[in-house]
Amino acid sequence: MATRRTQGTVIGVLWLVYIVALVMVVIMFQDKPISRGFGFPHMPLYGAVTWWFFFAIPLIGSTWGYFNDWKDRAPDAT
Protein backbone atom coordinates (compact mmCIF):
# COMPACT_ATOMS: atom_id res chain seq x y z
CA MET A 1 0.00 0.00 0.00
CA ALA A 2 1.35 3.39 -0.97
CA THR A 3 1.84 6.04 1.64
CA ARG A 4 -0.33 9.14 1.75
CA ARG A 5 2.59 11.29 0.62
CA THR A 6 3.22 9.05 -2.39
CA GLN A 7 -0.46 9.06 -3.33
CA GLY A 8 -0.57 12.85 -3.11
CA THR A 9 2.56 13.21 -5.21
CA VAL A 10 1.25 10.84 -7.90
CA ILE A 11 -2.10 12.63 -8.04
CA GLY A 12 -0.33 16.00 -8.29
CA VAL A 13 1.93 14.83 -11.10
CA LEU A 14 -1.02 13.29 -12.97
CA TRP A 15 -2.94 16.57 -12.67
CA LEU A 16 0.02 18.40 -14.18
CA VAL A 17 0.13 15.91 -17.06
CA TYR A 18 -3.62 16.28 -17.63
CA ILE A 19 -3.39 20.08 -17.57
CA VAL A 20 -0.54 20.01 -20.11
CA ALA A 21 -2.64 17.65 -22.25
CA LEU A 22 -5.61 20.06 -22.08
CA VAL A 23 -3.41 22.99 -23.11
CA MET A 24 -2.05 20.96 -26.02
CA VAL A 25 -5.60 20.01 -27.09
CA VAL A 26 -6.64 23.66 -27.09
CA ILE A 27 -3.55 24.72 -29.04
CA MET A 28 -3.82 21.90 -31.59
CA PHE A 29 -7.57 22.05 -32.18
CA GLN A 30 -8.26 25.80 -31.91
CA ASP A 31 -9.37 26.86 -35.40
CA LYS A 32 -6.87 24.64 -37.18
CA PRO A 33 -7.57 22.39 -40.18
CA ILE A 34 -7.53 19.40 -37.83
CA SER A 35 -10.54 20.87 -36.02
CA ARG A 36 -12.47 21.27 -39.27
CA GLY A 37 -12.53 17.56 -40.04
CA PHE A 38 -9.73 17.41 -42.63
CA GLY A 39 -7.49 15.12 -40.59
CA PHE A 40 -7.28 12.92 -37.56
CA PRO A 41 -9.35 12.74 -35.34
CA HIS A 42 -12.15 14.47 -37.31
CA MET A 43 -13.53 16.44 -34.40
CA PRO A 44 -13.74 20.10 -33.41
CA LEU A 45 -12.33 21.54 -30.21
CA TYR A 46 -15.39 20.69 -28.11
CA GLY A 47 -15.09 17.04 -29.16
CA ALA A 48 -11.43 16.92 -28.20
CA VAL A 49 -12.11 18.54 -24.83
CA THR A 50 -14.95 16.05 -24.27
CA TRP A 51 -12.53 13.16 -24.81
CA TRP A 52 -10.00 14.83 -22.50
CA PHE A 53 -12.66 15.07 -19.80
CA PHE A 54 -13.67 11.44 -20.38
CA PHE A 55 -10.10 10.35 -19.70
CA ALA A 56 -9.83 12.74 -16.72
CA ILE A 57 -12.84 11.25 -14.89
CA PRO A 58 -10.79 8.53 -13.10
CA LEU A 59 -8.30 11.15 -11.94
CA ILE A 60 -11.12 13.35 -10.67
CA GLY A 61 -12.54 10.39 -8.73
CA SER A 62 -9.13 9.51 -7.29
CA THR A 63 -8.60 13.10 -6.20
CA TRP A 64 -12.05 13.20 -4.61
CA GLY A 65 -11.30 10.00 -2.68
CA TYR A 66 -7.87 11.24 -1.63
CA PHE A 67 -9.24 14.48 -0.19
CA ASN A 68 -12.20 12.67 1.38
CA ASP A 69 -9.81 10.30 3.19
CA TRP A 70 -7.66 13.29 4.15
CA LYS A 71 -10.71 15.04 5.61
CA ASP A 72 -11.74 11.95 7.57
CA ARG A 73 -8.26 11.60 9.07
CA ALA A 74 -8.14 15.19 10.32
CA PRO A 75 -8.57 15.58 14.09
CA ASP A 76 -11.77 17.18 15.27
CA ALA A 77 -11.56 20.91 15.92
CA THR A 78 -13.99 20.73 18.83
Coordinates of C-alpha atoms in Angstrom, one line a residue, residues 5-39:
R5 CA 2.6 11.3 0.6
T6 CA 3.2 9.0 -2.4
Q7 CA -0.5 9.1 -3.3
G8 CA -0.6 12.8 -3.1
T9 CA 2.6 13.2 -5.2
V10 CA 1.3 10.8 -7.9
I11 CA -2.1 12.6 -8.0
G12 CA -0.3 16.0 -8.3
V13 CA 1.9 14.8 -11.1
L14 CA -1.0 13.3 -13.0
W15 CA -2.9 16.6 -12.7
L16 CA 0.0 18.4 -14.2
V17 CA 0.1 15.9 -17.1
Y18 CA -3.6 16.3 -17.6
I19 CA -3.4 20.1 -17.6
V20 CA -0.5 20.0 -20.1
A21 CA -2.6 17.6 -22.3
L22 CA -5.6 20.1 -22.1
V23 CA -3.4 23.0 -23.1
M24 CA -2.0 21.0 -26.0
V25 CA -5.6 20.0 -27.1
V26 CA -6.6 23.7 -27.1
I27 CA -3.5 24.7 -29.0
M28 CA -3.8 21.9 -31.6
F29 CA -7.6 22.1 -32.2
Q30 CA -8.3 25.8 -31.9
D31 CA -9.4 26.9 -35.4
K32 CA -6.9 24.6 -37.2
P33 CA -7.6 22.4 -40.2
I34 CA -7.5 19.4 -37.8
S35 CA -10.5 20.9 -36.0
R36 CA -12.5 21.3 -39.3
G37 CA -12.5 17.6 -40.0
F38 CA -9.7 17.4 -42.6
G39 CA -7.5 15.1 -40.6

